JSON list of C-alpha atoms and ligand atoms in Angstrom, two decimals:
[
{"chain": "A", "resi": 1, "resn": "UNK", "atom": "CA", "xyz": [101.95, 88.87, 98.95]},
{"chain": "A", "resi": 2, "resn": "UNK", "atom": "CA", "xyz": [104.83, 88.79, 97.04]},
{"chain": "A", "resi": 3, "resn": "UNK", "atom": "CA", "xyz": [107.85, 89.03, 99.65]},
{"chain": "A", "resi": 4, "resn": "UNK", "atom": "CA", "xyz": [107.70, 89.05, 102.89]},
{"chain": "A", "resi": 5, "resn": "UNK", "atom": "CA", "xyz": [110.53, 89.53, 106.15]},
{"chain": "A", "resi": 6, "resn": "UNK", "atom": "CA", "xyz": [110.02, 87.39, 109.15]},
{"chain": "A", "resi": 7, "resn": "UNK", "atom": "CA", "xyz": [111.11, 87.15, 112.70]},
{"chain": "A", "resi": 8, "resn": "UNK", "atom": "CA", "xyz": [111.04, 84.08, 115.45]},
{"chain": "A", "resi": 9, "resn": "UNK", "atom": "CA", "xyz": [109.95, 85.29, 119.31]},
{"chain": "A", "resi": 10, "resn": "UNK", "atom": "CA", "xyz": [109.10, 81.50, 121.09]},
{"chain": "A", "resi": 11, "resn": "UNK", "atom": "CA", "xyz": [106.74, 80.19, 119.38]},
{"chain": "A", "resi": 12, "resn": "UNK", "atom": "CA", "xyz": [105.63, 83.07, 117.37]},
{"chain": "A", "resi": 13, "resn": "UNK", "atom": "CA", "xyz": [106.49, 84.27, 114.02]},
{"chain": "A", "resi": 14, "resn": "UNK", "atom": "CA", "xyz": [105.96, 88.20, 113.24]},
{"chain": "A", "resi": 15, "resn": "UNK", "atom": "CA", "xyz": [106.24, 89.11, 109.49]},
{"chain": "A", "resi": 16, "resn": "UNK", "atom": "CA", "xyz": [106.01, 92.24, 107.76]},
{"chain": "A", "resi": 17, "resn": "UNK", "atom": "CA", "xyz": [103.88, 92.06, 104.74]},
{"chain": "A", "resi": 18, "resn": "UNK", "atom": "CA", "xyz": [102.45, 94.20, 102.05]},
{"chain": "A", "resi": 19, "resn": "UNK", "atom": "CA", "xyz": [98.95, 94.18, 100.99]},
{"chain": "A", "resi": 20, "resn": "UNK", "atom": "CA", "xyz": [95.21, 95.43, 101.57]},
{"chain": "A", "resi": 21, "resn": "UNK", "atom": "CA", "xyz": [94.30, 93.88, 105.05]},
{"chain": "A", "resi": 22, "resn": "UNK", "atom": "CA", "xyz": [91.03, 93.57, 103.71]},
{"chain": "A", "resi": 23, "resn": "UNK", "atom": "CA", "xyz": [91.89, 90.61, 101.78]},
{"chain": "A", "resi": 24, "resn": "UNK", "atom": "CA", "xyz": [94.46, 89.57, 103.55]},
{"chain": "A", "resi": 25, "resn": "UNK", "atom": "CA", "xyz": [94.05, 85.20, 105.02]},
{"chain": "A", "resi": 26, "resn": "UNK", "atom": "CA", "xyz": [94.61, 85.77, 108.24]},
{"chain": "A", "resi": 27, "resn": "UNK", "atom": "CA", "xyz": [92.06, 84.59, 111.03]},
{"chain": "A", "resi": 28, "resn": "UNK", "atom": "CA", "xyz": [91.92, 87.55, 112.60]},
{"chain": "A", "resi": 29, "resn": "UNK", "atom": "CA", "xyz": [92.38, 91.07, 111.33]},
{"chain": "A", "resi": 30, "resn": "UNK", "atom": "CA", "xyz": [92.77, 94.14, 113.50]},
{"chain": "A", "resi": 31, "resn": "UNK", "atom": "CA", "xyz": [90.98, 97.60, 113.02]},
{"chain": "A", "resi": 32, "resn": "UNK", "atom": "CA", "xyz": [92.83, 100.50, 114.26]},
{"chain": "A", "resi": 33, "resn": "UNK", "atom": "CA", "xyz": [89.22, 102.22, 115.07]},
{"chain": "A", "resi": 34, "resn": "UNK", "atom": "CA", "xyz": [88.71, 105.19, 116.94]},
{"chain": "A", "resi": 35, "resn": "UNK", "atom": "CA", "xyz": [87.14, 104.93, 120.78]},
{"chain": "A", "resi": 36, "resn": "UNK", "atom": "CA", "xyz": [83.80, 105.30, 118.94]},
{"chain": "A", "resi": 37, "resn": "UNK", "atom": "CA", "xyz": [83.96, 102.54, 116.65]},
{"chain": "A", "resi": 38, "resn": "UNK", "atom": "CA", "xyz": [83.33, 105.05, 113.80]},
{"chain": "A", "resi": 39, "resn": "UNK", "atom": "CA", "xyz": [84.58, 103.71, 110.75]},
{"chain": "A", "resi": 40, "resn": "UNK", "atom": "CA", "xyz": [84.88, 107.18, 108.69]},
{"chain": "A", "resi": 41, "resn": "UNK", "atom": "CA", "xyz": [88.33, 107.05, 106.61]},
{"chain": "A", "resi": 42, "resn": "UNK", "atom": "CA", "xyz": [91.58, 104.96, 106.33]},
{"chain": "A", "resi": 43, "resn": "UNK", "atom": "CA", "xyz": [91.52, 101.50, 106.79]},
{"chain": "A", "resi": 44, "resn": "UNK", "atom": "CA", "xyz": [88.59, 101.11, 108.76]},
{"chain": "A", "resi": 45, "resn": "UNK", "atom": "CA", "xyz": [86.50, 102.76, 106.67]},
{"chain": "A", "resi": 46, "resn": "UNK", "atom": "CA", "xyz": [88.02, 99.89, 104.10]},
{"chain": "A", "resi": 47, "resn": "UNK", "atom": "CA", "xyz": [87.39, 96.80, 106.24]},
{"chain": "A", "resi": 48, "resn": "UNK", "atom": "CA", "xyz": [83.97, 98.12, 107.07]},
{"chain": "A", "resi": 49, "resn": "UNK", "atom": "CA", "xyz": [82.80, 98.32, 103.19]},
{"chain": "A", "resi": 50, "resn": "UNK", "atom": "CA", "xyz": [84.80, 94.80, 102.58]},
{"chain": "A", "resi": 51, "resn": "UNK", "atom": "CA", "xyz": [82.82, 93.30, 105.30]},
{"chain": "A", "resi": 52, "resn": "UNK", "atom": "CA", "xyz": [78.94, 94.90, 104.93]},
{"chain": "A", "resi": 53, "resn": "UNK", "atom": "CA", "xyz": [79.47, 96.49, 102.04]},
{"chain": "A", "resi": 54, "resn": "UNK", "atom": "CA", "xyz": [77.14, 99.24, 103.64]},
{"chain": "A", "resi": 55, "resn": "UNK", "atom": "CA", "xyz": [79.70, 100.97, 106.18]},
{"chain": "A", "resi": 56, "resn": "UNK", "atom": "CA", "xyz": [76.96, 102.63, 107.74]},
{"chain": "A", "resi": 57, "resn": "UNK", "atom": "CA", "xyz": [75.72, 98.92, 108.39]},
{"chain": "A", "resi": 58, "resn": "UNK", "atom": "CA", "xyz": [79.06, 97.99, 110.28]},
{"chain": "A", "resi": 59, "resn": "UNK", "atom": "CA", "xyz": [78.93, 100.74, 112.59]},
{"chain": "A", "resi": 60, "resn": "UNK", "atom": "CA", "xyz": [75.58, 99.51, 113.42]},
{"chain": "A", "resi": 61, "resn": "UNK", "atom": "CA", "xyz": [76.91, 95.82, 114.16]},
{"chain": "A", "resi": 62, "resn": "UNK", "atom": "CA", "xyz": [80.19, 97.59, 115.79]},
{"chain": "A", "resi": 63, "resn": "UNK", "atom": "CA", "xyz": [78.57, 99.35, 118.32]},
{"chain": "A", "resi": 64, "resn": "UNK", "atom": "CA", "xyz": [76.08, 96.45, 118.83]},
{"chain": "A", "resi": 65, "resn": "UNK", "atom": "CA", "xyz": [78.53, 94.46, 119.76]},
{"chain": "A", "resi": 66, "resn": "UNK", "atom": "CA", "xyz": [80.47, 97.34, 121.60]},
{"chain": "A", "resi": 67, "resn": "UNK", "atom": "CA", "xyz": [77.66, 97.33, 124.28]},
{"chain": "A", "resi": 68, "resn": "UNK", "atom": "CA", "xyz": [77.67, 93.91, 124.81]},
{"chain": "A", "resi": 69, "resn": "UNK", "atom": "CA", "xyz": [81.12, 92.82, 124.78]},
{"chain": "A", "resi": 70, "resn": "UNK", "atom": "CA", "xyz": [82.34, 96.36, 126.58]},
{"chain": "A", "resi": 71, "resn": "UNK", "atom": "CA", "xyz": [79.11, 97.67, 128.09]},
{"chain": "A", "resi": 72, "resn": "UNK", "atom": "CA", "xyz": [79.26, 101.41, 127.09]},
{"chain": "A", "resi": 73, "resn": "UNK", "atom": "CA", "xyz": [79.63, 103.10, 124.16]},
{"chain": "A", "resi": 74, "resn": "UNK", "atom": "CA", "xyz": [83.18, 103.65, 123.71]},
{"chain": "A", "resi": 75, "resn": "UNK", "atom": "CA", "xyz": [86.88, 101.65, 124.32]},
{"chain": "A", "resi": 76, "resn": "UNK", "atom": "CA", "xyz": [89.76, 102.85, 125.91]},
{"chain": "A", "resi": 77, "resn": "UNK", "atom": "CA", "xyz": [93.25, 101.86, 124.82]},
{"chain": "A", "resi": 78, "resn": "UNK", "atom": "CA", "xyz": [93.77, 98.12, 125.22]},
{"chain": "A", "resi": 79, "resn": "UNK", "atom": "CA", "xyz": [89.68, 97.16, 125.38]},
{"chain": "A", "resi": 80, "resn": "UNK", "atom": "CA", "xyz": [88.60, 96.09, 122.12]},
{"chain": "A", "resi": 81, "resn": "UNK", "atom": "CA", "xyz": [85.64, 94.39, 120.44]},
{"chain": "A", "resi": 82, "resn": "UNK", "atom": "CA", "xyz": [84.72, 91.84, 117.93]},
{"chain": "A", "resi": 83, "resn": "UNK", "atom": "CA", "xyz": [82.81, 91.88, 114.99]},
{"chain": "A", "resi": 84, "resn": "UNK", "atom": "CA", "xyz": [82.10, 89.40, 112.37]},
{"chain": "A", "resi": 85, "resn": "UNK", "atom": "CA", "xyz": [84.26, 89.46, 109.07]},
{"chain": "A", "resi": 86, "resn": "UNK", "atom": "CA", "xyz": [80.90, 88.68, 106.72]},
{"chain": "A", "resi": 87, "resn": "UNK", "atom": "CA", "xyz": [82.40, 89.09, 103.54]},
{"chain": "A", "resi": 88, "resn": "UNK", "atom": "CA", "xyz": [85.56, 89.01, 104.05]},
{"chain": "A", "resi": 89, "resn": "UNK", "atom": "CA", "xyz": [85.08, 85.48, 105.29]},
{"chain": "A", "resi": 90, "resn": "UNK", "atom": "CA", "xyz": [86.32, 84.70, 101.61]},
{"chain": "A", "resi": 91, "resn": "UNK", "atom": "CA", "xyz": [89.39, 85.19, 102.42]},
{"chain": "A", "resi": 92, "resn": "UNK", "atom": "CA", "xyz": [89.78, 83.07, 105.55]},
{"chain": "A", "resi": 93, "resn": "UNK", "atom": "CA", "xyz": [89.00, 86.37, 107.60]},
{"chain": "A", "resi": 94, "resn": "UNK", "atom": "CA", "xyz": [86.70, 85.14, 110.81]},
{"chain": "A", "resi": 95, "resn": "UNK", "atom": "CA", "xyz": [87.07, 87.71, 112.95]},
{"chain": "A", "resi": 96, "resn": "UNK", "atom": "CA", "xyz": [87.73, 91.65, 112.94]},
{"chain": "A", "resi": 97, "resn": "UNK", "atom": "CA", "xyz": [89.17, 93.00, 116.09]},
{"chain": "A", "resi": 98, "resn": "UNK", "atom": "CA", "xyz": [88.47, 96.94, 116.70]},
{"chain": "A", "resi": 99, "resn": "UNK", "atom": "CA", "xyz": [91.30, 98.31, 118.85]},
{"chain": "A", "resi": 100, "resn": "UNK", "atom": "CA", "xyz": [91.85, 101.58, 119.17]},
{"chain": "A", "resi": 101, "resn": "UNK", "atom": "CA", "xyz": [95.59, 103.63, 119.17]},
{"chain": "A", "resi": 102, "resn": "UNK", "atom": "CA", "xyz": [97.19, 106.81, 120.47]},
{"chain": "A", "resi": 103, "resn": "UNK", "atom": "CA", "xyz": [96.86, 110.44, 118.37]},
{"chain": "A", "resi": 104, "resn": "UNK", "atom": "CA", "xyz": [100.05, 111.86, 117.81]},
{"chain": "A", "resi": 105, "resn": "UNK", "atom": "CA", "xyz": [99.87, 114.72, 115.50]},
{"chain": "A", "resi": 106, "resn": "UNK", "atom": "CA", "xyz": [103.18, 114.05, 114.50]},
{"chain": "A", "resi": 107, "resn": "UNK", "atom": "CA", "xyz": [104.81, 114.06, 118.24]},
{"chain": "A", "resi": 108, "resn": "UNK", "atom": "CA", "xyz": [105.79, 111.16, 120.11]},
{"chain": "A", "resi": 109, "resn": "UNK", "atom": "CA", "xyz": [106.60, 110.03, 123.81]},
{"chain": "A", "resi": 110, "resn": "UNK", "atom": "CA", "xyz": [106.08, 107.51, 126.24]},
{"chain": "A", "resi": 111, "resn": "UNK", "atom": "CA", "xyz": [102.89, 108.09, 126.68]},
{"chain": "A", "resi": 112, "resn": "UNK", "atom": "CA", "xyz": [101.97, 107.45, 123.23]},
{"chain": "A", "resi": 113, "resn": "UNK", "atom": "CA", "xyz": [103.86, 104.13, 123.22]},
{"chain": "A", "resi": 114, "resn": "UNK", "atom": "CA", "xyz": [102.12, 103.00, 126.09]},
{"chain": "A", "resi": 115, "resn": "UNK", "atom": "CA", "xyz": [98.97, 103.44, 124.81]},
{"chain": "A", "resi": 116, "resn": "UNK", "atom": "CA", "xyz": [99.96, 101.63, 120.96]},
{"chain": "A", "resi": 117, "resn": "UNK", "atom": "CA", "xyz": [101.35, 99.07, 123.29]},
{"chain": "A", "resi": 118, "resn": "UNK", "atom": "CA", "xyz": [98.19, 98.57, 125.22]},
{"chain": "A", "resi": 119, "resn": "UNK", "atom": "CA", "xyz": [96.47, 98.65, 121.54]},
{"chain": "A", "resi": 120, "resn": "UNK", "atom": "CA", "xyz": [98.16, 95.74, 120.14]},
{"chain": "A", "resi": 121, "resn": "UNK", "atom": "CA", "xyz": [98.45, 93.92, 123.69]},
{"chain": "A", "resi": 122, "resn": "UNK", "atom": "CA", "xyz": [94.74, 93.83, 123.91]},
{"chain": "A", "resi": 123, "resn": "UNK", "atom": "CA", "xyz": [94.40, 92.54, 120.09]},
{"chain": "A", "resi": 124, "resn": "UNK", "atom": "CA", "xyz": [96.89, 90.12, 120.76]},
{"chain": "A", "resi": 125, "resn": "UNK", "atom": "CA", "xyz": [94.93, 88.54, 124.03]},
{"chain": "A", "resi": 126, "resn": "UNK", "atom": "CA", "xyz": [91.69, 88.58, 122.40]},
{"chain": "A", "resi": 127, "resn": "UNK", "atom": "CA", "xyz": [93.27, 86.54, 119.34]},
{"chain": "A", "resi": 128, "resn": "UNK", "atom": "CA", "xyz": [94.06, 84.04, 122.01]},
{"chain": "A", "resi": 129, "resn": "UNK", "atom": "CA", "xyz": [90.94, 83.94, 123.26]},
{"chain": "A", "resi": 130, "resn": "UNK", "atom": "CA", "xyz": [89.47, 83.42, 120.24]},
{"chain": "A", "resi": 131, "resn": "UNK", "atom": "CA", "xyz": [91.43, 80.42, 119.41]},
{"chain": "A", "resi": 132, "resn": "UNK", "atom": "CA", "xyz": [92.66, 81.61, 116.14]},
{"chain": "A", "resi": 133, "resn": "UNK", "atom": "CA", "xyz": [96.02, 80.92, 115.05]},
{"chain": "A", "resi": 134, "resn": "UNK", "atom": "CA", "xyz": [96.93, 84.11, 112.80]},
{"chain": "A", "resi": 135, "resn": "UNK", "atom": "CA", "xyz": [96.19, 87.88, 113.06]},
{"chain": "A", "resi": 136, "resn": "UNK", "atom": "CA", "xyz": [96.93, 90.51, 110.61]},
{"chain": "A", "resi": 137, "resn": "UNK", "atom": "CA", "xyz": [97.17, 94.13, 112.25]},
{"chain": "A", "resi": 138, "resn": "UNK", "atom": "CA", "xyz": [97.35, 97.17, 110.11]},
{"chain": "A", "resi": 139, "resn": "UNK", "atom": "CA", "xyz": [100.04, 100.03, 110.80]},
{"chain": "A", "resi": 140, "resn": "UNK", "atom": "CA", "xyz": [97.96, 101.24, 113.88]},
{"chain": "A", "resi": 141, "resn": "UNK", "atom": "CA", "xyz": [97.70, 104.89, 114.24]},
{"chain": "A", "resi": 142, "resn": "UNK", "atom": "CA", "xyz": [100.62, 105.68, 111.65]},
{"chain": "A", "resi": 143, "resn": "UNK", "atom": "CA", "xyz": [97.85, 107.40, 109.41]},
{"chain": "A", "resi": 144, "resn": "UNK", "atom": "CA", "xyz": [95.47, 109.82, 110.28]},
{"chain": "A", "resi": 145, "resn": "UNK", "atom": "CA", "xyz": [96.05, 109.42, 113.98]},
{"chain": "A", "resi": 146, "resn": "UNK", "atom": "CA", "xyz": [99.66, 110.73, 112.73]},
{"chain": "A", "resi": 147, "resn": "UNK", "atom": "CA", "xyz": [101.93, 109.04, 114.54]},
{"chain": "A", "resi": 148, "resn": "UNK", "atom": "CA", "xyz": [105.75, 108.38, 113.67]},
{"chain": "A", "resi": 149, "resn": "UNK", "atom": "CA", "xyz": [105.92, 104.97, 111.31]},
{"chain": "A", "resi": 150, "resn": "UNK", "atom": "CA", "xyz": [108.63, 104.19, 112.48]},
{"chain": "A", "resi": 151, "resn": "UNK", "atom": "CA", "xyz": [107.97, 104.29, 115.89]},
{"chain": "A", "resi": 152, "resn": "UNK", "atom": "CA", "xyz": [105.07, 102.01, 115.25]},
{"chain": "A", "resi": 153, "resn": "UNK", "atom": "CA", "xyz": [106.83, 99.62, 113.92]},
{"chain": "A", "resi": 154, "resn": "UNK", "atom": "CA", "xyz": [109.23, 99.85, 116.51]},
{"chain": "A", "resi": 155, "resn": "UNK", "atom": "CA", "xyz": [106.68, 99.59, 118.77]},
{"chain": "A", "resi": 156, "resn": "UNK", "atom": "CA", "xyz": [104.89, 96.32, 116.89]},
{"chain": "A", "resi": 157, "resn": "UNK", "atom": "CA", "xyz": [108.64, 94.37, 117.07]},
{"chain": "A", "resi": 158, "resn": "UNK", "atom": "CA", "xyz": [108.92, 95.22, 120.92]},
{"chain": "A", "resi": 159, "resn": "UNK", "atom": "CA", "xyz": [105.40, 93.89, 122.09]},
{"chain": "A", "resi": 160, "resn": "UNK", "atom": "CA", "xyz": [105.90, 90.91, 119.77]},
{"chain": "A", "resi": 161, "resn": "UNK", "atom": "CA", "xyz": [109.41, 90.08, 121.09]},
{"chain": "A", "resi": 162, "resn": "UNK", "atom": "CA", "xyz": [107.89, 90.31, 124.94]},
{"chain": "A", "resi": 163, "resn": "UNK", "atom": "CA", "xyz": [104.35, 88.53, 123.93]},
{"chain": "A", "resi": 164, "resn": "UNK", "atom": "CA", "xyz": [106.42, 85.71, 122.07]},
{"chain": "A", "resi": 165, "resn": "UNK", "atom": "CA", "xyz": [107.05, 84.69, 125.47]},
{"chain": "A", "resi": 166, "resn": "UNK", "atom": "CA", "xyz": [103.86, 83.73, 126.45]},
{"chain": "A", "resi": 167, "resn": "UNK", "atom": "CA", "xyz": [102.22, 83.31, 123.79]},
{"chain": "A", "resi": 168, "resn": "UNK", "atom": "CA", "xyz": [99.52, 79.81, 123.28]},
{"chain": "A", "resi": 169, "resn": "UNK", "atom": "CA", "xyz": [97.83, 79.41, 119.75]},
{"chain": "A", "resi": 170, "resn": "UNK", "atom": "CA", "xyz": [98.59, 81.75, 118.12]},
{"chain": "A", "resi": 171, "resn": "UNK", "atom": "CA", "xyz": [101.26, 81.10, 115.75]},
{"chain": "A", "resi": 172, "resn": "UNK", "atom": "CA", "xyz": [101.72, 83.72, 113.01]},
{"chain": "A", "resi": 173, "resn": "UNK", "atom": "CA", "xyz": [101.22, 87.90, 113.53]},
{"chain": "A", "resi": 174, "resn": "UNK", "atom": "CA", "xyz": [101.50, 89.68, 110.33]},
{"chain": "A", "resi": 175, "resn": "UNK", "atom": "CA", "xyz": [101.68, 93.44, 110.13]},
{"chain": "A", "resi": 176, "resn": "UNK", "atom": "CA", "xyz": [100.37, 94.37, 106.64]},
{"chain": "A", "resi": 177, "resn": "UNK", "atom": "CA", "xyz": [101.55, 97.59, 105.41]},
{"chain": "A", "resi": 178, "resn": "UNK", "atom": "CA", "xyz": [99.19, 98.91, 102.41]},
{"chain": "A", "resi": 179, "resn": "UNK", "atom": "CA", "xyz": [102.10, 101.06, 99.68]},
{"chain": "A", "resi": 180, "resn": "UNK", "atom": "CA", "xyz": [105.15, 99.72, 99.13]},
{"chain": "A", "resi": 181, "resn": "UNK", "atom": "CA", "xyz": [106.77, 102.37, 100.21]},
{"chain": "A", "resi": 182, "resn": "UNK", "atom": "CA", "xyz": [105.45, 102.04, 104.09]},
{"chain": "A", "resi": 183, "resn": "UNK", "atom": "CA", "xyz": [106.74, 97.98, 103.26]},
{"chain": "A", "resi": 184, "resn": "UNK", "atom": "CA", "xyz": [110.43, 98.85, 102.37]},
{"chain": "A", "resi": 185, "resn": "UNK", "atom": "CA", "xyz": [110.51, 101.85, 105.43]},
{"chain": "A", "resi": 186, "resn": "UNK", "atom": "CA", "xyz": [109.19, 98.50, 107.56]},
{"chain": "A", "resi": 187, "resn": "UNK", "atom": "CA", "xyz": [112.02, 96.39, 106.61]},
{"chain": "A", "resi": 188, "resn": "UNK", "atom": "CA", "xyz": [114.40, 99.00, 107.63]},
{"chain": "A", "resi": 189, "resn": "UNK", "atom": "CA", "xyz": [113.31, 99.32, 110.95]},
{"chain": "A", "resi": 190, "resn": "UNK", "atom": "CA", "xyz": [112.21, 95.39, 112.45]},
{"chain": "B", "resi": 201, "resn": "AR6", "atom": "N1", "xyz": [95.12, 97.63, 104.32]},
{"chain": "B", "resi": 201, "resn": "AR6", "atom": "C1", "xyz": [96.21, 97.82, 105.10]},
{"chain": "B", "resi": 201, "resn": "AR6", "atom": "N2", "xyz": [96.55, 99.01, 105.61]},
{"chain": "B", "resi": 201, "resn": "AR6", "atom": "C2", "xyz": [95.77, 100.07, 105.29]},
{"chain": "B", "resi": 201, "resn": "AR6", "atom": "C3", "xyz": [94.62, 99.96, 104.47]},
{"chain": "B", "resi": 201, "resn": "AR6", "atom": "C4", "xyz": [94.30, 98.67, 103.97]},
{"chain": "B", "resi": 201, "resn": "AR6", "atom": "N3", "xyz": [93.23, 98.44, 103.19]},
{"chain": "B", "resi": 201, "resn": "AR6", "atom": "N4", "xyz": [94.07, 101.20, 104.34]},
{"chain": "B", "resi": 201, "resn": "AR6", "atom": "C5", "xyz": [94.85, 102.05, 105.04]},
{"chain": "B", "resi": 201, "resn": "AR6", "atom": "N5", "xyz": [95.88, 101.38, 105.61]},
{"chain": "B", "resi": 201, "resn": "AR6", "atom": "P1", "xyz": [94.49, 104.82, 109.55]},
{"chain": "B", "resi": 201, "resn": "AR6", "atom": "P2", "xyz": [94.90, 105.51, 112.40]},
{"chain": "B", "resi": 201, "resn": "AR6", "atom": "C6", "xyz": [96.97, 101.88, 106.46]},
{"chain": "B", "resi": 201, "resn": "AR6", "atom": "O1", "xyz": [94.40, 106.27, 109.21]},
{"chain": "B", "resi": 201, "resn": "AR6", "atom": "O2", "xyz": [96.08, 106.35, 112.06]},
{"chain": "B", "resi": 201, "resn": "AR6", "atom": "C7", "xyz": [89.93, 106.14, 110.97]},
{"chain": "B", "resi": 201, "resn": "AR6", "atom": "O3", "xyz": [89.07, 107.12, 110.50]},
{"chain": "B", "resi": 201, "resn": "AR6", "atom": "C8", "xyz": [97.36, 103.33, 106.36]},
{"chain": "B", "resi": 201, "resn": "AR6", "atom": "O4", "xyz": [98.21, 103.52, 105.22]},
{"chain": "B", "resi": 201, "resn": "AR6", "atom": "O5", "xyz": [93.52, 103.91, 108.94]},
{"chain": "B", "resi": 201, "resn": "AR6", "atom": "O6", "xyz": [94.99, 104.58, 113.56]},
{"chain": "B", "resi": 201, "resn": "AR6", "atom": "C9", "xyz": [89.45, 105.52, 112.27]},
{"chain": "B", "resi": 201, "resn": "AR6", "atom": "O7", "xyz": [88.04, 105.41, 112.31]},
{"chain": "B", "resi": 201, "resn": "AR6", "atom": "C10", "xyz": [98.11, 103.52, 107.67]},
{"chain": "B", "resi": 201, "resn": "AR6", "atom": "O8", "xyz": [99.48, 103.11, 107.53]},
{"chain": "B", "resi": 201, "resn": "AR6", "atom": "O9", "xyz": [94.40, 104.60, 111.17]},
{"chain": "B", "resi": 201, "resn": "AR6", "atom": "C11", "xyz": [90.00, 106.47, 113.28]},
{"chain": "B", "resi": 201, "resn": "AR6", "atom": "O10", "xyz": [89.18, 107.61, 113.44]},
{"chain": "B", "resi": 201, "resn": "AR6", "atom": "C12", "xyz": [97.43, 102.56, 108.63]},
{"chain": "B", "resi": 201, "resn": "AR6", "atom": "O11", "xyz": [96.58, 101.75, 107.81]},
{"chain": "B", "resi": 201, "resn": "AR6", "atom": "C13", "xyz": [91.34, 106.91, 112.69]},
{"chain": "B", "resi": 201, "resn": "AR6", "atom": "O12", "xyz": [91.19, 106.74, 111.29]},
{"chain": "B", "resi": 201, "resn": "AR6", "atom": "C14", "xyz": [96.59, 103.22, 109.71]},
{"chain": "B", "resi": 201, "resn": "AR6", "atom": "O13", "xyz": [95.97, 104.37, 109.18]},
{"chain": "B", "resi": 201, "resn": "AR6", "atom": "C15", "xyz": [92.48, 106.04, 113.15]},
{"chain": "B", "resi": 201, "resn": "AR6", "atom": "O14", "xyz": [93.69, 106.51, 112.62]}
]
């Protein structure tokens, strides 16, 4: 991680930060998943094959732990689940928490920001729970779900700036952006 930008809400600090989230040392990482916990493309299909190796394997352990932590076989925006971070554990990865976002298609409302919201809200909560002192979240729903980049991001700063306010452990929140080029539209925009 080369440079990063980096904002103060209470006791939090929220950076932007470029990098594969796979490999990134936070304690927790976030998945944006789908309500399934099918890990076919994008960056789940990444942290899956960093953490099994066999992504057919982490679906397996995903929706294991999907019934038992949820009960049913899917999540609705702001339930998530945990799974293990296996390999990634290398890294100083313990835990990866499957959240799922909004699908936008390009179009956004209210509707849609409630829902990212609720997404990162329930990551954020479960990190506390957890104990864990960092979390790294990817750019959720800015790729195939196809929603406006910089209205995530927007939407990241605005949770982070209300959740700084009662937040406990958890110290640092990193959203990792994976090309540059998402990075330097970031910076722009927190
Ligand atoms: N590290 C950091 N960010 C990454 C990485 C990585 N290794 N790989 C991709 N990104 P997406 P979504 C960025 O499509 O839009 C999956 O199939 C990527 O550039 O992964 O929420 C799920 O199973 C983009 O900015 O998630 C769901 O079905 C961001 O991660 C669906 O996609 C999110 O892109 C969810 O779509």
């Amino acid at each position: 991680m080369e440079s990063m930008s980096e904002l103060t809400f209470g006791s939090l600090t929220f950076k932007v930060a470029q990098g594969d989230i796979t490999r990134f040392p936070a304690e927790a990482i976030v998945n944006a998943a789908n309500k399934y916990l099918e890990h076919g493309g994008g960056v789940a299909y990444a942290i899956a094959k960093a953490a099994s190796g066999d992504v057919r394997e982490y679906i397996r352990i995903s929706k294991e732990a999907m019934r038992e932590q949820i009960g049913r076989g899917w999540i609705e925006h702001g339930e998530v689940v945990v799974t293990p971070a296996m390999k990634m554990e290398q890294y100083g990865i313990r835990y990866v928490i499957h959240t799922v976002g909004p699908y936008c298609g390009g179009k956004w409302d209210e509707d849609k920001k409630e829902k990212l919201k609720k997404a990162i809200l329930g990551a954020l909560k479960k990190a506390e729970e957890l104990g864990v002192k960092s979390i790294a979240f990817p750019a959720i729903s800015a790729g195939i779900y196809g929603c406006p980049f910089e209205e995530v991001v927007k939407t990241f700063r605005e949770v982070l700036e209300e959740f700084g306010k009662e937040a406990g452990n958890l110290e640092k929140v990193y959203l990792v952006l994976y090309s540059e080029r998402d990075y330097e539209r970031a910076l722009r925009v927190v």
